[in-house]
mmCIF file of C-alpha atoms in Angstrom:
data_model
loop_
_atom_site.group_PDB
_atom_site.id
_atom_site.type_symbol
_atom_site.label_atom_id
_atom_site.label_comp_id
_atom_site.label_asym_id
_atom_site.label_seq_id
_atom_site.Cartn_x
_atom_site.Cartn_y
_atom_site.Cartn_z
ATOM 1 C CA MET A 1 44.208 -7.332 12.146
ATOM 2 C CA ALA A 2 41.816 -8.764 13.646
ATOM 3 C CA GLU A 3 39.460 -11.114 12.243
ATOM 4 C CA VAL A 4 35.731 -9.509 12.774
ATOM 5 C CA ALA A 5 32.599 -11.927 12.398
ATOM 6 C CA LEU A 6 29.080 -10.203 11.830
ATOM 7 C CA THR A 7 26.155 -11.591 12.047
ATOM 8 C CA ALA A 8 23.218 -10.629 10.698
ATOM 9 C CA ARG A 9 20.364 -9.718 13.272
ATOM 10 C CA THR A 10 16.272 -10.071 12.163
ATOM 11 C CA PRO A 11 14.569 -6.602 12.895
ATOM 12 C CA LEU A 12 12.704 -8.530 15.770
ATOM 13 C CA ASP A 13 15.696 -10.665 17.077
ATOM 14 C CA GLY A 14 12.890 -13.927 15.730
ATOM 15 C CA TYR A 15 10.386 -12.938 18.265
ATOM 16 C CA ALA A 16 8.092 -15.867 19.420
ATOM 17 C CA GLY A 17 4.830 -15.805 21.343
ATOM 18 C CA THR A 18 2.046 -17.505 22.063
ATOM 19 C CA PHE A 19 -1.491 -16.328 23.364
ATOM 20 C CA GLY A 20 -4.188 -18.902 23.840
ATOM 21 C CA GLY A 21 -4.771 -20.978 20.497
ATOM 22 C CA VAL A 22 -2.832 -17.709 18.211
ATOM 23 C CA THR A 23 1.083 -17.700 17.570
ATOM 24 C CA LEU A 24 2.751 -14.887 16.652
ATOM 25 C CA VAL A 25 6.273 -15.474 15.048
ATOM 26 C CA GLU A 26 8.963 -13.040 13.195
ATOM 27 C CA ALA A 27 8.993 -15.032 9.745
ATOM 28 C CA ALA A 28 12.629 -15.220 8.782
ATOM 29 C CA GLY A 29 14.241 -15.720 5.662
ATOM 30 C CA LEU A 30 11.729 -14.227 3.241
ATOM 31 C CA SER A 31 12.974 -11.176 0.979
ATOM 32 C CA LEU A 32 10.766 -8.724 -0.772
ATOM 33 C CA VAL A 33 11.681 -6.921 -3.749
ATOM 34 C CA SER A 34 9.444 -3.858 -5.657
ATOM 35 C CA ALA A 35 8.715 -4.253 -8.915
ATOM 36 C CA ALA A 36 7.279 -1.306 -10.430
ATOM 37 C CA VAL A 37 5.618 -0.997 -13.822
ATOM 38 C CA PRO A 38 7.834 1.836 -16.345
ATOM 39 C CA ASN A 39 4.877 4.469 -17.764
ATOM 40 C CA GLY A 40 3.531 2.903 -20.398
ATOM 41 C CA GLY A 41 5.025 -0.479 -19.860
ATOM 42 C CA GLY A 42 2.302 -2.832 -19.221
ATOM 43 C CA ASP A 43 2.471 -5.810 -21.754
ATOM 44 C CA ALA A 44 5.936 -6.312 -21.212
ATOM 45 C CA PHE A 45 5.746 -6.211 -17.439
ATOM 46 C CA ALA A 46 3.017 -8.601 -17.688
ATOM 47 C CA ALA A 47 5.182 -10.894 -20.599
ATOM 48 C CA ALA A 48 8.236 -10.493 -18.099
ATOM 49 C CA LEU A 49 5.834 -11.934 -15.231
ATOM 50 C CA ALA A 50 4.821 -14.757 -16.841
ATOM 51 C CA GLU A 51 7.855 -15.603 -18.307
ATOM 52 C CA GLY A 52 10.244 -14.894 -15.206
ATOM 53 C CA PHE A 53 7.788 -16.384 -12.730
ATOM 54 C CA GLY A 54 4.628 -18.125 -14.341
ATOM 55 C CA ALA A 55 2.544 -15.898 -12.886
ATOM 56 C CA SER A 56 0.294 -13.546 -13.923
ATOM 57 C CA ARG A 57 -0.133 -9.391 -13.458
ATOM 58 C CA PRO A 58 -2.485 -9.148 -10.001
ATOM 59 C CA SER A 59 -4.847 -6.524 -9.579
ATOM 60 C CA THR A 60 -4.594 -4.417 -6.901
ATOM 61 C CA GLY A 61 -5.304 -5.802 -3.474
ATOM 62 C CA GLU A 62 -4.419 -9.711 -5.328
ATOM 63 C CA SER A 63 -1.874 -11.480 -4.874
ATOM 64 C CA VAL A 64 -0.888 -14.547 -7.250
ATOM 65 C CA PRO A 65 1.773 -17.397 -6.425
ATOM 66 C CA GLY A 66 4.810 -17.977 -8.673
ATOM 67 C CA ASP A 67 5.812 -21.151 -10.350
ATOM 68 C CA ARG A 68 10.119 -20.371 -8.907
ATOM 69 C CA LEU A 69 11.786 -19.703 -5.433
ATOM 70 C CA GLY A 70 8.245 -20.238 -3.607
ATOM 71 C CA ALA A 71 7.141 -16.595 -5.129
ATOM 72 C CA ARG A 72 4.368 -14.255 -4.455
ATOM 73 C CA ILE A 73 3.988 -11.498 -6.506
ATOM 74 C CA LEU A 74 1.801 -8.557 -4.232
ATOM 75 C CA GLY A 75 -0.321 -6.273 -6.250
ATOM 76 C CA MET A 76 0.460 -3.521 -4.229
ATOM 77 C CA GLN A 77 -0.557 -0.801 -6.351
ATOM 78 C CA PRO A 78 -1.900 -0.036 -9.644
ATOM 79 C CA ASP A 79 1.479 0.305 -11.012
ATOM 80 C CA GLN A 80 3.754 -1.678 -8.393
ATOM 81 C CA MET A 81 4.134 -5.194 -7.492
ATOM 82 C CA PHE A 82 5.884 -6.933 -4.254
ATOM 83 C CA ILE A 83 7.626 -9.833 -4.848
ATOM 84 C CA LEU A 84 8.084 -12.059 -2.011
ATOM 85 C CA PHE A 85 10.292 -15.316 -1.814
ATOM 86 C CA GLU A 86 13.245 -17.385 -1.058
ATOM 87 C CA ALA A 87 16.584 -15.667 -2.234
ATOM 88 C CA PRO A 88 19.339 -18.037 -2.670
ATOM 89 C CA ASP A 89 21.095 -15.137 -1.260
ATOM 90 C CA PRO A 90 19.519 -12.663 0.558
ATOM 91 C CA ASP A 91 22.128 -10.006 -0.210
ATOM 92 C CA ARG A 92 21.396 -10.412 -4.100
ATOM 93 C CA ALA A 93 17.141 -10.747 -4.195
ATOM 94 C CA ALA A 94 16.855 -7.420 -6.570
ATOM 95 C CA GLU A 95 19.217 -9.031 -9.496
ATOM 96 C CA ALA A 96 17.434 -12.454 -8.148
ATOM 97 C CA VAL A 97 13.887 -10.163 -9.769
ATOM 98 C CA SER A 98 15.814 -8.896 -12.438
ATOM 99 C CA SER A 99 17.283 -11.427 -13.631
ATOM 100 C CA ALA A 100 14.110 -13.080 -14.032
ATOM 101 C CA LEU A 101 12.255 -9.991 -15.337
ATOM 102 C CA GLY A 102 14.492 -8.220 -17.308
ATOM 103 C CA PRO A 103 14.067 -4.783 -18.262
ATOM 104 C CA ALA A 104 10.208 -4.719 -18.631
ATOM 105 C CA ALA A 105 10.234 -3.676 -14.607
ATOM 106 C CA TYR A 106 11.811 -1.112 -12.315
ATOM 107 C CA VAL A 107 13.379 -3.374 -8.997
ATOM 108 C CA THR A 108 13.990 -2.461 -5.840
ATOM 109 C CA ASP A 109 14.874 -4.707 -2.935
ATOM 110 C CA GLN A 110 13.295 -3.945 0.103
ATOM 111 C CA SER A 111 13.887 -6.626 2.436
ATOM 112 C CA ASP A 112 15.981 -5.156 4.849
ATOM 113 C CA SER A 113 13.353 -2.647 4.991
ATOM 114 C CA TRP A 114 10.451 -4.435 6.706
ATOM 115 C CA ALA A 115 9.981 -6.615 9.355
ATOM 116 C CA MET A 116 7.487 -9.691 8.455
ATOM 117 C CA LEU A 117 5.353 -11.415 11.419
ATOM 118 C CA ARG A 118 3.093 -14.139 11.078
ATOM 119 C CA ILE A 119 0.401 -14.482 13.313
ATOM 120 C CA GLU A 120 -1.173 -17.629 12.852
ATOM 121 C CA GLY A 121 -4.247 -20.137 15.120
ATOM 122 C CA ARG A 122 -8.285 -19.821 15.969
ATOM 123 C CA GLY A 123 -9.293 -16.647 16.991
ATOM 124 C CA VAL A 124 -6.634 -14.774 15.069
ATOM 125 C CA ARG A 125 -9.054 -12.219 13.015
ATOM 126 C CA ALA A 126 -10.511 -11.118 17.200
ATOM 127 C CA ALA A 127 -7.171 -9.603 18.081
ATOM 128 C CA LEU A 128 -6.478 -8.526 14.457
ATOM 129 C CA GLU A 129 -9.695 -6.665 14.588
ATOM 130 C CA ARG A 130 -9.066 -4.615 17.277
ATOM 131 C CA ILE A 131 -6.244 -3.066 15.590
ATOM 132 C CA CYS A 132 -7.187 -3.627 11.931
ATOM 133 C CA MET A 133 -9.515 -1.279 9.813
ATOM 134 C CA LEU A 134 -10.153 -3.374 6.973
ATOM 135 C CA ASP A 135 -12.600 -6.112 6.906
ATOM 136 C CA LEU A 136 -11.219 -9.681 7.734
ATOM 137 C CA ASP A 137 -14.282 -11.667 6.951
ATOM 138 C CA ASP A 138 -13.593 -14.474 4.339
ATOM 139 C CA ALA A 139 -15.842 -12.560 1.737
ATOM 140 C CA ALA A 140 -14.313 -9.670 2.133
ATOM 141 C CA PHE A 141 -10.851 -10.564 2.210
ATOM 142 C CA PRO A 142 -10.436 -14.304 1.192
ATOM 143 C CA GLN A 143 -7.074 -15.752 1.277
ATOM 144 C CA GLY A 144 -4.191 -14.061 -1.118
ATOM 145 C CA ARG A 145 -5.690 -10.959 -0.552
ATOM 146 C CA VAL A 146 -3.202 -8.182 0.014
ATOM 147 C CA ALA A 147 -3.662 -4.314 1.502
ATOM 148 C CA ARG A 148 -1.218 -1.688 2.680
ATOM 149 C CA THR A 149 -3.011 -0.218 5.702
ATOM 150 C CA VAL A 150 -2.615 1.346 8.804
ATOM 151 C CA MET A 151 -2.639 -0.508 12.386
ATOM 152 C CA GLU A 152 -2.037 1.860 15.847
ATOM 153 C CA HIS A 153 -0.900 4.572 13.644
ATOM 154 C CA LEU A 154 1.844 2.492 11.885
ATOM 155 C CA ALA A 155 2.026 1.419 8.245
ATOM 156 C CA VAL A 156 1.272 -2.472 7.270
ATOM 157 C CA ILE A 157 1.371 -4.715 4.977
ATOM 158 C CA ILE A 158 -1.773 -7.148 5.836
ATOM 159 C CA LEU A 159 -1.733 -10.983 3.989
ATOM 160 C CA ARG A 160 -3.807 -13.394 4.126
ATOM 161 C CA ASP A 161 -1.828 -16.569 3.538
ATOM 162 C CA GLY A 162 -3.837 -19.042 5.020
ATOM 163 C CA ALA A 163 -7.609 -19.475 6.467
ATOM 164 C CA ASP A 164 -6.050 -18.606 9.861
ATOM 165 C CA SER A 165 -2.972 -16.975 9.189
ATOM 166 C CA PHE A 166 -2.041 -13.492 8.164
ATOM 167 C CA LEU A 167 1.738 -12.152 7.435
ATOM 168 C CA LEU A 168 1.991 -8.779 8.610
ATOM 169 C CA MET A 169 4.864 -6.540 7.184
ATOM 170 C CA THR A 170 5.730 -3.282 8.514
ATOM 171 C CA PRO A 171 8.765 -0.731 8.755
ATOM 172 C CA ARG A 172 11.406 -1.877 10.006
ATOM 173 C CA SER A 173 12.374 1.007 12.237
ATOM 174 C CA SER A 174 9.241 1.004 14.111
ATOM 175 C CA ALA A 175 8.406 -3.204 13.920
ATOM 176 C CA ARG A 176 9.133 -3.237 17.992
ATOM 177 C CA SER A 177 6.136 -0.225 18.327
ATOM 178 C CA PHE A 178 3.776 -2.013 15.934
ATOM 179 C CA LEU A 179 4.707 -5.428 17.889
ATOM 180 C CA HIS A 180 3.427 -4.384 20.921
ATOM 181 C CA ALA A 181 0.757 -3.013 19.727
ATOM 182 C CA VAL A 182 -0.206 -6.491 18.465
ATOM 183 C CA GLU A 183 0.891 -8.430 21.908
ATOM 184 C CA LEU A 184 -1.460 -6.320 23.955
ATOM 185 C CA SER A 185 -4.464 -7.014 21.284
ATOM 186 C CA LEU A 186 -3.671 -10.674 21.736
ATOM 187 C CA ALA A 187 -3.415 -10.075 25.801
ATOM 188 C CA ASN A 188 -6.478 -8.694 25.626
ATOM 189 C CA VAL A 189 -8.833 -11.076 23.790
ATOM 190 C CA SER A 190 -6.687 -14.185 24.543
ATOM 191 C CA GLU A 191 -7.776 -14.504 28.590
ATOM 192 C CA MET B 1 -15.681 8.144 7.246
ATOM 193 C CA LEU B 2 -15.154 5.902 4.591
ATOM 194 C CA ILE B 3 -14.060 6.920 1.330
ATOM 195 C CA ASP B 4 -15.228 3.902 -1.517
ATOM 196 C CA HIS B 5 -11.727 3.542 -3.109
ATOM 197 C CA PRO B 6 -12.636 2.686 -6.520
ATOM 198 C CA LEU B 7 -10.134 -0.221 -6.733
ATOM 199 C CA LEU B 8 -10.059 -0.906 -3.052
ATOM 200 C CA GLY B 9 -13.874 -0.441 -1.786
ATOM 201 C CA PRO B 10 -14.295 1.280 1.266
ATOM 202 C CA ARG B 11 -11.594 2.735 3.897
ATOM 203 C CA ASP B 12 -11.222 4.772 6.412
ATOM 204 C CA ALA B 13 -10.214 8.219 6.120
ATOM 205 C CA GLN B 14 -7.590 8.385 8.198
ATOM 206 C CA GLU B 15 -5.194 6.079 4.944
ATOM 207 C CA PHE B 16 -5.858 9.144 3.246
ATOM 208 C CA VAL B 17 -4.076 12.940 3.027
ATOM 209 C CA VAL B 18 -6.560 15.524 0.947
ATOM 210 C CA LEU B 19 -4.391 18.073 -1.066
ATOM 211 C CA GLY B 20 -7.448 20.889 -1.840
ATOM 212 C CA ASP B 21 -9.468 21.447 -4.424
ATOM 213 C CA ALA B 22 -9.605 18.787 -7.466
ATOM 214 C CA GLY B 23 -8.909 22.362 -10.617
ATOM 215 C CA LEU B 24 -4.387 21.455 -9.159
ATOM 216 C CA ILE B 25 -5.152 19.166 -11.975
ATOM 217 C CA ASP B 26 -5.484 21.599 -14.800
ATOM 218 C CA ARG B 27 -2.093 23.381 -14.233
ATOM 219 C CA PRO B 28 -1.576 25.790 -16.919
ATOM 220 C CA ASP B 29 0.812 26.254 -19.655
ATOM 221 C CA ARG B 30 3.779 27.876 -18.374
ATOM 222 C CA GLN B 31 4.474 28.841 -21.977
ATOM 223 C CA ALA B 32 1.718 31.107 -22.094
ATOM 224 C CA GLY B 33 1.199 35.271 -23.045
ATOM 225 C CA ASP B 34 -0.958 35.534 -19.729
ATOM 226 C CA ALA B 35 1.427 32.478 -18.033
ATOM 227 C CA ALA B 36 1.767 34.944 -14.853
ATOM 228 C CA ARG B 37 -1.878 35.821 -14.341
ATOM 229 C CA ARG B 38 -2.710 32.090 -14.712
ATOM 230 C CA PHE B 39 -0.963 31.282 -12.376
ATOM 231 C CA HIS B 40 -1.667 33.598 -9.504
ATOM 232 C CA GLU B 41 -4.930 32.522 -10.201
ATOM 233 C CA TYR B 42 -4.181 28.037 -10.468
ATOM 234 C CA LEU B 43 -2.065 29.112 -7.003
ATOM 235 C CA HIS B 44 -4.412 31.386 -5.205
ATOM 236 C CA LEU B 45 -8.009 32.149 -6.514
ATOM 237 C CA ARG B 46 -9.727 29.310 -4.937
ATOM 238 C CA ASN B 47 -14.236 29.110 -5.060
ATOM 239 C CA ASN B 48 -15.525 27.630 -1.860
ATOM 240 C CA PRO B 49 -18.677 26.694 -2.667
ATOM 241 C CA ALA B 50 -21.617 25.416 0.449
ATOM 242 C CA GLY B 51 -22.258 22.052 -1.709
ATOM 243 C CA GLU B 52 -20.791 19.749 -3.791
ATOM 244 C CA HIS B 53 -17.302 19.496 -4.186
ATOM 245 C CA ARG B 54 -14.728 18.282 -6.108
ATOM 246 C CA GLU B 55 -11.087 17.264 -4.454
ATOM 247 C CA LEU B 56 -8.064 15.637 -4.371
ATOM 248 C CA TRP B 57 -7.272 13.197 -1.354
ATOM 249 C CA PHE B 58 -4.367 10.952 -1.510
ATOM 250 C CA HIS B 59 -4.311 7.433 0.028
ATOM 251 C CA GLU B 60 -1.454 7.542 1.666
ATOM 252 C CA GLN B 61 -1.480 4.558 3.626
ATOM 253 C CA GLY B 62 -2.627 2.291 0.812
ATOM 254 C CA ASP B 63 -2.372 2.009 -2.775
ATOM 255 C CA ARG B 64 -0.122 5.131 -2.933
ATOM 256 C CA SER B 65 -3.164 6.377 -5.847
ATOM 257 C CA TRP B 66 -4.654 10.429 -6.041
ATOM 258 C CA LEU B 67 -8.601 10.237 -6.334
ATOM 259 C CA VAL B 68 -10.979 12.893 -7.444
ATOM 260 C CA VAL B 69 -13.285 13.229 -4.165
ATOM 261 C CA THR B 70 -16.432 15.174 -4.507
ATOM 262 C CA ARG B 71 -18.721 15.874 -1.501
ATOM 263 C CA ASP B 72 -20.807 18.233 -0.365
ATOM 264 C CA THR B 73 -19.961 20.494 2.076
ATOM 265 C CA LEU B 74 -22.906 20.622 3.554
ATOM 266 C CA THR B 75 -23.624 17.555 4.437
ATOM 267 C CA HIS B 76 -20.180 15.936 3.901
ATOM 268 C CA GLU B 77 -21.760 12.636 2.092
ATOM 269 C CA ILE B 78 -19.388 11.691 -0.316
ATOM 270 C CA LEU B 79 -21.085 11.743 -4.106
ATOM 271 C CA ARG B 80 -18.573 10.133 -6.476
ATOM 272 C CA VAL B 81 -15.049 9.102 -5.954
ATOM 273 C CA GLU B 82 -12.646 8.249 -9.171
ATOM 274 C CA LEU B 83 -9.093 8.013 -9.883
ATOM 275 C CA ALA B 84 -7.325 10.531 -10.720
ATOM 276 C CA ARG B 85 -5.291 9.088 -13.293
ATOM 277 C CA ASP B 86 -8.552 8.590 -15.132
ATOM 278 C CA VAL B 87 -10.491 12.138 -14.925
ATOM 279 C CA ALA B 88 -6.819 13.387 -15.659
ATOM 280 C CA VAL B 89 -6.649 11.654 -18.999
ATOM 281 C CA ALA B 90 -10.410 12.187 -19.929
ATOM 282 C CA ARG B 91 -8.965 15.958 -19.632
ATOM 283 C CA GLY B 92 -6.858 15.355 -22.736
ATOM 284 C CA ARG B 93 -3.914 15.149 -20.357
ATOM 285 C CA ASP B 94 -1.034 12.022 -21.263
ATOM 286 C CA ARG B 95 -0.858 10.522 -17.597
#
């Protein structure tokens, strides 16, 4: 039988672009796992998060760094966190979180469902404010803030991971359309 | 229109979908003797006030919270926004 080697492709094929002083690059190598809090299990979940990631439970809209695997815990909704991290084995990302949190969380691997783009550089907000309805001002959306919202009618999770840097996550199936929207907005402001 | 989400602050109405009258929280007991009549009322009968109205809104493109929004149907002014979970618990539901 013929030997077949399959090569993994990222959702945007490693896209990278530069627009004036702003770079737009596909963020690869990150795993995304959701951790849902069982009904009435808030205390056990908080204890597991402290034990497994050395982190306190973020409220909705906040994110906190974990102490291993380069993790960041994103508060997506009152009883659901997303854990963004570098999995030692990306095919076993859910197991990595499961073993850190134990039975205190319902865990689902979301990594392959999302495309991730990092947009970075001075003037990044000028491009984002044309497609994002949220107030991205330093006071309203400081570093570490995260939100699920809509841009160009497409679902997006936006995380501010630097003074002039944002991580944008969008469903893989519509990632090309979303990329087009961001590219267009960047082109419009980088004359 | 902006909805002042209790957890997240003001969010554009585009992120939400509206379900309708907040009375839908009070689902009748299916074991009650007059359950058929009460479900008929629950499903089909609504007040249609010109003025203050309580509605269920779902933050679909956001944190997936159900909200109870009190709105004036004459002026579109939003008077109050609460988490539906808090409203349900206050009315004696377990969640």
